mmCIF file of C-alpha atoms and ligand atoms in Angstrom:
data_model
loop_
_atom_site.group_PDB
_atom_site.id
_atom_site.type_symbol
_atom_site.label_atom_id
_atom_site.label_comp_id
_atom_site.label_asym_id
_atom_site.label_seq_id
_atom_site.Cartn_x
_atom_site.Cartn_y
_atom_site.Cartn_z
ATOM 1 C CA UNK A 18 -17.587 -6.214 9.355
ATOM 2 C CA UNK A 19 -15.964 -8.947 7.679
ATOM 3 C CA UNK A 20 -13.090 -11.068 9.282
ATOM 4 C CA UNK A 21 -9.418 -9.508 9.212
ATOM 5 C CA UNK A 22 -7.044 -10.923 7.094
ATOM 6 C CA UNK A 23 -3.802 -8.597 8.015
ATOM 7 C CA UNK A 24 -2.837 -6.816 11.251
ATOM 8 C CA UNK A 25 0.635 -5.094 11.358
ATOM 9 C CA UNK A 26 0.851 -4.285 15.017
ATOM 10 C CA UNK A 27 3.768 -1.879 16.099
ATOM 11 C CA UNK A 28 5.987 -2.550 12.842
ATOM 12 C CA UNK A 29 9.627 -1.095 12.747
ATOM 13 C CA UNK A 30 11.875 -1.436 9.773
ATOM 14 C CA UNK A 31 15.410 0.254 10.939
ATOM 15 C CA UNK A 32 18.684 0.336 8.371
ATOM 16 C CA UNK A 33 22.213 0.970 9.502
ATOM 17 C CA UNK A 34 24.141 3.266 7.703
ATOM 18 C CA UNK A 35 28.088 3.795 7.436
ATOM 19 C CA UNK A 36 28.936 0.458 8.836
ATOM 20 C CA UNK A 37 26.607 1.694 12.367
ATOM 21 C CA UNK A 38 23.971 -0.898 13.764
ATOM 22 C CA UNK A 39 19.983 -0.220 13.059
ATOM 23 C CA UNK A 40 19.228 0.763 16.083
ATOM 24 C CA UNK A 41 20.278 3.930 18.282
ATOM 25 C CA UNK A 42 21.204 7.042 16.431
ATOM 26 C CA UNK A 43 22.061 6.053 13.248
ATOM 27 C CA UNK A 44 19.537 4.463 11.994
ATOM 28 C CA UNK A 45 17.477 5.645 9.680
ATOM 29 C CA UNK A 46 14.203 5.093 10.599
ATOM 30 C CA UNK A 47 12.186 4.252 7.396
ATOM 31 C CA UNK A 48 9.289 2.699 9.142
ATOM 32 C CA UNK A 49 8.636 3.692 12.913
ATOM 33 C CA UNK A 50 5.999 1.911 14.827
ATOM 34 C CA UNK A 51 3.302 1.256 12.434
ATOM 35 C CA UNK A 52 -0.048 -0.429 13.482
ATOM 36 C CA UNK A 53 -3.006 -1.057 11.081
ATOM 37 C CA UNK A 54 -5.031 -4.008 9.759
ATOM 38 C CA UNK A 55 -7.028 -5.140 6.607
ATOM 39 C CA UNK A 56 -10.356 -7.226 6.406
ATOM 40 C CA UNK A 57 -10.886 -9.143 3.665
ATOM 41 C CA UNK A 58 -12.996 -7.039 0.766
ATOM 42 C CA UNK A 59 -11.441 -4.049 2.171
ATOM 43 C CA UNK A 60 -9.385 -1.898 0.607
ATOM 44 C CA UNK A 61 -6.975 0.498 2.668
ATOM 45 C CA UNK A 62 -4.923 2.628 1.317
ATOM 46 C CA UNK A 63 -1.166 3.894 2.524
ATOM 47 C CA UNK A 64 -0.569 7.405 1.102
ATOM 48 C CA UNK A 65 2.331 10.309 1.781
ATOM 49 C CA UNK A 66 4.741 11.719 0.135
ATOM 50 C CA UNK A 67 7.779 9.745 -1.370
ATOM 51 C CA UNK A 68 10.356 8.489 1.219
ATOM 52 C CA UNK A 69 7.305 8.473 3.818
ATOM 53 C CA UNK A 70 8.184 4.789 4.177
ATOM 54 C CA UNK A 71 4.833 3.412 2.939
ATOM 55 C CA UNK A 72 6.269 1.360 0.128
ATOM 56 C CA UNK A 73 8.905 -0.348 2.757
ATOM 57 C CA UNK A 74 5.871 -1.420 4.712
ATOM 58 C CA UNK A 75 4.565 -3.205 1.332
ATOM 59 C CA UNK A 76 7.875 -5.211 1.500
ATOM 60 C CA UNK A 77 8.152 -5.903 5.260
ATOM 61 C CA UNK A 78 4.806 -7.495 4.784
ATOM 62 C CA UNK A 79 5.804 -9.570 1.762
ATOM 63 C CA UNK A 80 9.245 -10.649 3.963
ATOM 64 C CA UNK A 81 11.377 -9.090 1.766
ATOM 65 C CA UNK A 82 13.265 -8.638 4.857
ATOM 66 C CA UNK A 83 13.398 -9.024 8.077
ATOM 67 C CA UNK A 84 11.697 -6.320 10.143
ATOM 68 C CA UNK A 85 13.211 -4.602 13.079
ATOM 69 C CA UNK A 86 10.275 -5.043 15.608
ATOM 70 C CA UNK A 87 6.676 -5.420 15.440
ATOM 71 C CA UNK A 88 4.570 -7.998 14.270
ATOM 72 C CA UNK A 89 2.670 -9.296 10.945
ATOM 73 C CA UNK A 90 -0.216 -11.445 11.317
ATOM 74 C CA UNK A 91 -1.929 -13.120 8.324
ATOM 75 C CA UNK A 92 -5.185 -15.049 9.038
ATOM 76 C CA UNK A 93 -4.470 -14.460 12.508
ATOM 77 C CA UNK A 94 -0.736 -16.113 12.258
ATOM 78 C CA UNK A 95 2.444 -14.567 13.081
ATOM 79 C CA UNK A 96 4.378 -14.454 9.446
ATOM 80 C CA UNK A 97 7.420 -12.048 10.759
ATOM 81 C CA UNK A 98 8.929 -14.600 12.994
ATOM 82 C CA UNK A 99 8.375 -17.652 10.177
ATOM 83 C CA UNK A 100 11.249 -19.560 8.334
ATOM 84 C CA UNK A 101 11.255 -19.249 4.735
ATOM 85 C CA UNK A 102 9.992 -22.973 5.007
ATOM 86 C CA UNK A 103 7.130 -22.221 6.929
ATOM 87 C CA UNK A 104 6.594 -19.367 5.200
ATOM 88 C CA UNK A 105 6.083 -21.249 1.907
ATOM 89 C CA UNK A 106 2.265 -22.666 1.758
ATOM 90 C CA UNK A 107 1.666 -18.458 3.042
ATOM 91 C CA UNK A 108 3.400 -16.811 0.437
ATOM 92 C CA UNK A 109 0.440 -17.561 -1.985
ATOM 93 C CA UNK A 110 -2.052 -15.193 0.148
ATOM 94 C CA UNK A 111 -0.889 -12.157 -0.436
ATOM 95 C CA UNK A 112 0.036 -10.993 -3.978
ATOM 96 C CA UNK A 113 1.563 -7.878 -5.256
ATOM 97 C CA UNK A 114 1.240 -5.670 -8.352
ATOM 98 C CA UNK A 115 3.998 -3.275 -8.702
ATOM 99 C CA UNK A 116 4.552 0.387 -10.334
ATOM 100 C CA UNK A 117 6.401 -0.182 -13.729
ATOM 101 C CA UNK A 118 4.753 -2.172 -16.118
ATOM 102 C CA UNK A 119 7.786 -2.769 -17.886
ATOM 103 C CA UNK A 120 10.209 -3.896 -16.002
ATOM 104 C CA UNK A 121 7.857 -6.083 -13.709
ATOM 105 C CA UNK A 122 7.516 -9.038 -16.326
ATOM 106 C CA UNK A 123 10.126 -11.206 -17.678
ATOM 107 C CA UNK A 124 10.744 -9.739 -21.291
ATOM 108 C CA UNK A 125 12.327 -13.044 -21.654
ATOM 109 C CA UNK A 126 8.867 -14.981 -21.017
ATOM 110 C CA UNK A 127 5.489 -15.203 -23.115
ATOM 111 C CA UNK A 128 2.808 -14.477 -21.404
ATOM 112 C CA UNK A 129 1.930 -17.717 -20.959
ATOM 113 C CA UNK A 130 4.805 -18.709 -19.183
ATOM 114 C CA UNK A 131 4.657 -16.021 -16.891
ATOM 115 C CA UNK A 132 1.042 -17.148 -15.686
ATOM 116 C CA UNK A 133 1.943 -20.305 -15.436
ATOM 117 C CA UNK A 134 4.845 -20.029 -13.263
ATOM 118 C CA UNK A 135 2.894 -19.119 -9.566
ATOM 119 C CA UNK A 136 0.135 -21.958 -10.841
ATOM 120 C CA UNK A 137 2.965 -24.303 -10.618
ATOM 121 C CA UNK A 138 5.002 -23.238 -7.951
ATOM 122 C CA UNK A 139 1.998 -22.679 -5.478
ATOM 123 C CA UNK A 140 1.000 -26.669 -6.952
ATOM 124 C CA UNK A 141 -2.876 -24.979 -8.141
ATOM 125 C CA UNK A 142 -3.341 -27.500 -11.395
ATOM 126 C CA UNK A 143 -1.994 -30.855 -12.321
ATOM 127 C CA UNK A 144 -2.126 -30.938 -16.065
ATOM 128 C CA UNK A 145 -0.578 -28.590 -18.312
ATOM 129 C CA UNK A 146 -4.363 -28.732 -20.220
ATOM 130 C CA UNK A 147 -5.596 -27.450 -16.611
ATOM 131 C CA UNK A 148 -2.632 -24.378 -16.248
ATOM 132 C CA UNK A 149 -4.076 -23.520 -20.055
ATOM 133 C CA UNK A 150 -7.637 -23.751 -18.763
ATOM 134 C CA UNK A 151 -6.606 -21.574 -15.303
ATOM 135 C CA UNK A 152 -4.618 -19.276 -17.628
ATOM 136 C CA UNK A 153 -7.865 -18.591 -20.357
ATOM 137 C CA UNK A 154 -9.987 -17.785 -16.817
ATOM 138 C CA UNK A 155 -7.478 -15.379 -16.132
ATOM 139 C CA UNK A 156 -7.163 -13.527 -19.465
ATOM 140 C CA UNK A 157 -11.010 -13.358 -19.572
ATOM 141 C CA UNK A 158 -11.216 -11.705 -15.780
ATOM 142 C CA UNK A 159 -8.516 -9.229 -16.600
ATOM 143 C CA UNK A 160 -10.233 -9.114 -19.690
ATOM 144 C CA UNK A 161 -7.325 -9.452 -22.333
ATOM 145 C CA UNK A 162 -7.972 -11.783 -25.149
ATOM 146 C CA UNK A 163 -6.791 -15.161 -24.952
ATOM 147 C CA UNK A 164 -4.407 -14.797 -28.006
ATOM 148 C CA UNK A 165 -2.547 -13.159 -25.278
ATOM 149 C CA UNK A 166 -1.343 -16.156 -24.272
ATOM 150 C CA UNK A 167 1.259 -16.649 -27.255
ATOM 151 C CA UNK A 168 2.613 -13.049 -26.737
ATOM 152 C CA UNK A 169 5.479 -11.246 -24.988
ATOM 153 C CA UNK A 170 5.366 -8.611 -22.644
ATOM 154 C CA UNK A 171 7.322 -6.302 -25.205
ATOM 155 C CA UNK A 172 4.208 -6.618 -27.490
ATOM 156 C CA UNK A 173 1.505 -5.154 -24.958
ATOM 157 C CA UNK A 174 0.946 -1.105 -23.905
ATOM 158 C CA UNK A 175 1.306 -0.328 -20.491
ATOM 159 C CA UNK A 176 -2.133 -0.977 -19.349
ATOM 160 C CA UNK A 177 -2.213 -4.018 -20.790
ATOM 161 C CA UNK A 178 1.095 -5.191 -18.963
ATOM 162 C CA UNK A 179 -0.639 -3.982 -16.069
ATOM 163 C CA UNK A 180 -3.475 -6.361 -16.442
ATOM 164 C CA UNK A 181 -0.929 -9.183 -17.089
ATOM 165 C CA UNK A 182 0.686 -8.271 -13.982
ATOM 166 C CA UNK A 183 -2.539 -8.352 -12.077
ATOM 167 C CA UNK A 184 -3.382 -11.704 -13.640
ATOM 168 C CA UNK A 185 -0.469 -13.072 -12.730
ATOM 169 C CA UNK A 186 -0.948 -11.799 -9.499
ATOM 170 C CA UNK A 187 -4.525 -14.033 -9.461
ATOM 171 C CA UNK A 188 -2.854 -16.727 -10.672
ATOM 172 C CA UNK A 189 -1.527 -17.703 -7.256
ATOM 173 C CA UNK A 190 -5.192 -17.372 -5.393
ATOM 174 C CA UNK A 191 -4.871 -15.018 -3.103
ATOM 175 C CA UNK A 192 -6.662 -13.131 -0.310
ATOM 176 C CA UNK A 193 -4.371 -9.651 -0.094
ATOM 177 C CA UNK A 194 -2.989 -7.966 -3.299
ATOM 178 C CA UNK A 195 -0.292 -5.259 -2.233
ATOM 179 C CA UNK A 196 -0.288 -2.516 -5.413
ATOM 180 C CA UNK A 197 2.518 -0.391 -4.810
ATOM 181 C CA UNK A 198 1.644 2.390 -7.149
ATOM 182 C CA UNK A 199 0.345 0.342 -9.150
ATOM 183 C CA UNK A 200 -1.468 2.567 -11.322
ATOM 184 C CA UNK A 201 1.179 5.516 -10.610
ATOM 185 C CA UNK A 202 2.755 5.286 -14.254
ATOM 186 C CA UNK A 203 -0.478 4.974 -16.203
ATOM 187 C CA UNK A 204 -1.878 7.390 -18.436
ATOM 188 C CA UNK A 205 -4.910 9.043 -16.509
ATOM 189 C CA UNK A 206 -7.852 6.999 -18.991
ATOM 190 C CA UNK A 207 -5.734 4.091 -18.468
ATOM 191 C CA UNK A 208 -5.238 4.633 -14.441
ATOM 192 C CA UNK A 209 -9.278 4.773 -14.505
ATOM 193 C CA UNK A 210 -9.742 1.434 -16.062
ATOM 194 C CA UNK A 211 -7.511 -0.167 -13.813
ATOM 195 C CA UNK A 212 -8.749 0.461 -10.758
ATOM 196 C CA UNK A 213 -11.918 0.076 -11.936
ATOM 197 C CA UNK A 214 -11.005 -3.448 -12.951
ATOM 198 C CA UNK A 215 -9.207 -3.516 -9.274
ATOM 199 C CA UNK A 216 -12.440 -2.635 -8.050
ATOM 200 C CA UNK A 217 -14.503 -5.334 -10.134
ATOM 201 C CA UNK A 218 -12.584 -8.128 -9.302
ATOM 202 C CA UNK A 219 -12.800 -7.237 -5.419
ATOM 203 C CA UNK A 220 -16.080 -7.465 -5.539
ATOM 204 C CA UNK A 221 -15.912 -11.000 -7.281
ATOM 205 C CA UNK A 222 -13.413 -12.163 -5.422
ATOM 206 C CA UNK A 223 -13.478 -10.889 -2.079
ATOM 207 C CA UNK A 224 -9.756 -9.482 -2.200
ATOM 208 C CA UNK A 225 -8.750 -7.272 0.243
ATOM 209 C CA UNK A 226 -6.311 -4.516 -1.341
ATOM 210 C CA UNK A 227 -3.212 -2.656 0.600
ATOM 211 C CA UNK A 228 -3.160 0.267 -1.930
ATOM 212 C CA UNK A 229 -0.150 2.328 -1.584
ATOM 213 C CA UNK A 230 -0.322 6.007 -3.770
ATOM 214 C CA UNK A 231 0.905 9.244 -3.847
ATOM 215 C CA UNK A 232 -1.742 10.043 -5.748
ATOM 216 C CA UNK A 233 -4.934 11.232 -3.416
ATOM 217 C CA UNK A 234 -7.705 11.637 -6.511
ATOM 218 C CA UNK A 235 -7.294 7.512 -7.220
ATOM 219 C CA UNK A 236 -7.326 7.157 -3.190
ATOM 220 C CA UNK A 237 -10.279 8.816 -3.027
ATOM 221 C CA UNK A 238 -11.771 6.722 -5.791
ATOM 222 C CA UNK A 239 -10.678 3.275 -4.856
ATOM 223 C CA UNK A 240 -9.930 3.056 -0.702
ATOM 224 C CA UNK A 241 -12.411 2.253 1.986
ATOM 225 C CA UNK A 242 -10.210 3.647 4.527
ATOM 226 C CA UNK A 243 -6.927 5.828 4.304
ATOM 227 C CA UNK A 244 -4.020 5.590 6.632
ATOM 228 C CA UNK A 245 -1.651 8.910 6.013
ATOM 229 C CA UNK A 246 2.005 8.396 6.583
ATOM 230 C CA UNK A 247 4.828 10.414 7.351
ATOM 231 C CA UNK A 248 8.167 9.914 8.212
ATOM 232 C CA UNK A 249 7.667 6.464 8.956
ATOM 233 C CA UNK A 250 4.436 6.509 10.979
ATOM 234 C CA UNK A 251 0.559 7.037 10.437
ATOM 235 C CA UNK A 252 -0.457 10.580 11.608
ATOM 236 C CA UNK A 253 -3.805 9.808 10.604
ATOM 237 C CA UNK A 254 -6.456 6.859 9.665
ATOM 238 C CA UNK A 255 -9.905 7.205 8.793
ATOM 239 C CA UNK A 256 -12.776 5.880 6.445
ATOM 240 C CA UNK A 257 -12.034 7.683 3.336
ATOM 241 C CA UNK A 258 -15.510 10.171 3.242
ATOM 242 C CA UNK A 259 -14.233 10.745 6.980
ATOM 243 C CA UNK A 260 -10.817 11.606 5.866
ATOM 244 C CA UNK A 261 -11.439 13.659 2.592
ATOM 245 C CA UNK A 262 -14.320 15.441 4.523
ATOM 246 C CA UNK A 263 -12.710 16.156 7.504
ATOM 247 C CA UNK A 264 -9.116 16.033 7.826
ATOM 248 C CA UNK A 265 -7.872 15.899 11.309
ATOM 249 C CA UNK A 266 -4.354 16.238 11.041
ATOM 250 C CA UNK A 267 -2.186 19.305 9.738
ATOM 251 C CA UNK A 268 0.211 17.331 7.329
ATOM 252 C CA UNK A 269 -3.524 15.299 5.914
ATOM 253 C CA UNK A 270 -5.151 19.061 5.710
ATOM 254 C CA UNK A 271 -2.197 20.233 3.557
ATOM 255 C CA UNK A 272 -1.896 17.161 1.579
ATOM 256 C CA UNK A 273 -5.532 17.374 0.244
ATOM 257 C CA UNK A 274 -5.200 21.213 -0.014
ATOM 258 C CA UNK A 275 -2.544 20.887 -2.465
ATOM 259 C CA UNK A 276 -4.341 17.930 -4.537
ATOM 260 C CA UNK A 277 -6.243 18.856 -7.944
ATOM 261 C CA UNK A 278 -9.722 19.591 -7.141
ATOM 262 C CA UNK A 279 -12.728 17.547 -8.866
ATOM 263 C CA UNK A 280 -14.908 20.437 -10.005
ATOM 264 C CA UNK A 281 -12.273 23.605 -10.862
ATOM 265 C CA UNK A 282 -15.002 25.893 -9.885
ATOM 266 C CA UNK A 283 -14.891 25.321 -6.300
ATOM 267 C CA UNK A 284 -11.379 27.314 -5.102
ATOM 268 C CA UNK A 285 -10.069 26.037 -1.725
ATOM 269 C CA UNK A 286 -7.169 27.601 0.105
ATOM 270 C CA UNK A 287 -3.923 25.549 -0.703
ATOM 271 C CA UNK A 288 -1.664 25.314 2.546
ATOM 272 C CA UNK A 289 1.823 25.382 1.706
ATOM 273 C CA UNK A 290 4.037 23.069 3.526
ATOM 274 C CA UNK A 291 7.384 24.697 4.250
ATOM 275 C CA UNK A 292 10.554 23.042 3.411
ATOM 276 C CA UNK A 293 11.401 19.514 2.883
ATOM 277 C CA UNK A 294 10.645 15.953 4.259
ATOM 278 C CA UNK A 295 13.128 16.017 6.998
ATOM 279 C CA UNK A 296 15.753 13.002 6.692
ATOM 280 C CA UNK A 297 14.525 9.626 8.985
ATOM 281 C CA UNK A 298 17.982 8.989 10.046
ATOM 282 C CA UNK A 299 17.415 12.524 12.122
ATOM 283 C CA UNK A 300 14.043 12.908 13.133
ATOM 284 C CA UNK A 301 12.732 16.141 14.406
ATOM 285 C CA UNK A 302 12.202 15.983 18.291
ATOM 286 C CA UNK A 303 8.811 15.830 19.905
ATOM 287 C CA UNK A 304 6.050 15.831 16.777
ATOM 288 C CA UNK A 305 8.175 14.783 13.689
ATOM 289 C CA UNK A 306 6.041 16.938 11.807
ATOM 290 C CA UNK A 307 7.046 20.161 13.410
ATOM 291 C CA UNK A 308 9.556 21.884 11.168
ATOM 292 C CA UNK A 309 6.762 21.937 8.644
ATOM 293 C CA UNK A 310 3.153 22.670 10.344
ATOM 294 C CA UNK A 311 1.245 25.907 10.098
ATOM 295 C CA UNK A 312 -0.165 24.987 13.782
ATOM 296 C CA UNK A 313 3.793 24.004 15.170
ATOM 297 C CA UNK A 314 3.231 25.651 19.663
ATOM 298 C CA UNK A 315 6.055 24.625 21.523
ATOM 299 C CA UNK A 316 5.057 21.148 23.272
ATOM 300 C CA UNK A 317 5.297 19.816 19.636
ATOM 301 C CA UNK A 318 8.805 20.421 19.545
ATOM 302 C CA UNK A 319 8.935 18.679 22.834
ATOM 303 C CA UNK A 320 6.647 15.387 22.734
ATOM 304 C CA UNK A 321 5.622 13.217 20.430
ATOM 305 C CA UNK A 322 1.819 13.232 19.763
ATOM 306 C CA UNK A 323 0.300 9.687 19.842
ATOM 307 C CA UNK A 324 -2.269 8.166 17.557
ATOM 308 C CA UNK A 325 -5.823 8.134 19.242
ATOM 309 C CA UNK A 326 -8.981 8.702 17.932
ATOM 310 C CA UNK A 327 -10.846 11.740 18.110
ATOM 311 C CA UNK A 328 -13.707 10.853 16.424
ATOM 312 C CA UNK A 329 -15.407 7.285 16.137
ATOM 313 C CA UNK A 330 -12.591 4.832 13.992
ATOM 314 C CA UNK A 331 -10.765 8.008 13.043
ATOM 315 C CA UNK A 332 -7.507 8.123 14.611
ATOM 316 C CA UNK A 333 -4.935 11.114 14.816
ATOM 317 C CA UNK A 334 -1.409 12.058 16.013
ATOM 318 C CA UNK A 335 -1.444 15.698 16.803
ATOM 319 C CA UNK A 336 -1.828 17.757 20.193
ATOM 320 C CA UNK A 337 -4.233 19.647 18.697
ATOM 321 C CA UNK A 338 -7.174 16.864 18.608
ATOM 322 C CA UNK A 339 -6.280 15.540 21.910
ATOM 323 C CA UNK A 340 -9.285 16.675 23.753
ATOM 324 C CA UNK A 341 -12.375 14.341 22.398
ATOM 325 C CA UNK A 342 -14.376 16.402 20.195
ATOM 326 C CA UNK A 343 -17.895 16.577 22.190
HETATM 327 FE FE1 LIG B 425 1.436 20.354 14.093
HETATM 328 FE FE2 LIG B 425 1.918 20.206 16.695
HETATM 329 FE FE3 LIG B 425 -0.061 18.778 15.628
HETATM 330 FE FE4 LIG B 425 2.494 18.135 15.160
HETATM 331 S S1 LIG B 425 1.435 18.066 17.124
HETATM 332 S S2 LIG B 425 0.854 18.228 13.688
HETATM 333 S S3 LIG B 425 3.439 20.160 15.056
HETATM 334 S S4 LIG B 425 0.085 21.022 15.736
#
């Protein structure tokens, strides 16, 4: 098992709402007590539906605010209580690729530019003939020509931006790349190629990946382990042949029943979740996913299952896979 590079231990992002504080009732809960971690080659993914607060976890790891409890440790350092200052030489490890292509790059900025700008901010070269050198390296791994260079972001399809943004997410170095559907507004060929190429330079680089998705079929394809979310929480986290193979919680089951199948031969019985994600400034009582499972008895409405694992590393929040499976 390689070393971790992330642990998120107990994370809670709270917003006010009408003028109220973030905490009490209130508050909408958008991330709830979250605990996970990341080694480095390892890619995890964070799937649920949207408004599951998986993407806010992306940002509360990237400080793009300041969480409401919890902690984030990087390399085995606390980076949720750091200033801005401190938080400087850090901000270079971990990376992020986001959804839209287009408005993620600077139409204002040739491509260039916009690789150049972490290799001089994070102080990685110290002639503009080594940022040129750095930026042909990172054309070739991404593997857009080098004419690229010259050309704005306006002149490039979608997956090509894409690559662009993932170069310039290698520009800075790092050690964790966050891709917040990063692939989510990709043609399907195109989607394929760039998690391949996701997968590729893993392997060369020895990235570890937070991979956040909606989308279960390019989970399936790209994760080493899954952690399902819902209403700001993990019901369930597993290695992904675990997971797909074996779901052990309801909302998981129904989430994979209602994906596309691989081989349209093979019929499997869809579970239809009733109703809508309930609102996380009003949680349901007990199990937050009661008002929608197939399974709901009446301690769910009553107390809230904890994560624990039923089988070895796969971990579940439901009273019905309380009792160790034998
Ligand atoms: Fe369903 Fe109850 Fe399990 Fe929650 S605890 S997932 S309501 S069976």
């Amino acid at each position: 098992m390689n070393p971790i590079i992330l642990e998120v231990r107990g994370l809670k992002k709270h917003y006010g709402v009408k003028g109220r504080a973030a905490s009490g009732a209130g508050a909408v809960r958008a991330v709830d007590g979250v605990t996970f971690s990341i080694s480095r080659g390892e890619t995890l993914a964070l799937v649920g539906e949207s408004g599951c607060g998986k993407s806010t976890v992306g940002k509360a790891i990237l400080r793009l605010f300041d969480i409401t409890e919890g902690e984030v440790l990087l390399d085995g350092e606390r980076i949720d209580e750091m200033t801005s200052r401190e938080l400087r030489p850090l901000r270079r490890k971990i990376q992020v690729v986001f959804q839209d292509p287009f408005s993620s790059l600077n139409p204002r900025m040739r491509v260039r530019e916009i690789l150049a700008e972490p290799i001089r901010n994070f102080g990685l070269a110290k002639s503009e003939a080594e940022i040129d050198a750095r930026i042909a390296a990172l054309l070739d791994k991404v593997r857009l020509p080098r004419d690229a260079a010259g050309r704005w972001p306006h002149e490039f399809s979608g997956g090509q931006r894409q690559r662009i943004g993932i170069a310039r997410a290698l520009a800075a170095e790092p050690e964790l790349i966050i891709c917040d559907e990063a692939v989510s507004a990709l043609d399907v060929s195109v989607k394929a190629q760039i998690v391949n190429l996701l997968q590729d330079l893993q392997k060369e680089l020895g990235l570890a990946l937070l991979f956040i998705s909606h989308d279960l079929a390019i989970v399936e394809h790209i994760a080493h382990r899954v952690a399902v979310m819902y209403l700001g929480r993990i019901v369930e986290l597993a290695g992904k042949r675990a997971l797909f193979a074996g779901p052990q919680h309801p909302y998981t089951e129904a989430l994979l029943s209602a994906a596309p199948a691989p081989d349209p031969t093979v019929t499997s019985k869809r579970i239809l979740l009733q109703g809508d994600v309930p609102s996380p400034l009003n949680p349901p009582s007990g199990c937050h996913f009661h008002t929608r499972c197939p399974y709901v008895f009446d301690r769910c409405r009553r107390d809230d299952p904890a994560l624990h694992e039923v089988e070895p590393a796969h971990y579940a929040a439901c009273h019905l896979r309380e009792t160790p499976r034998q």
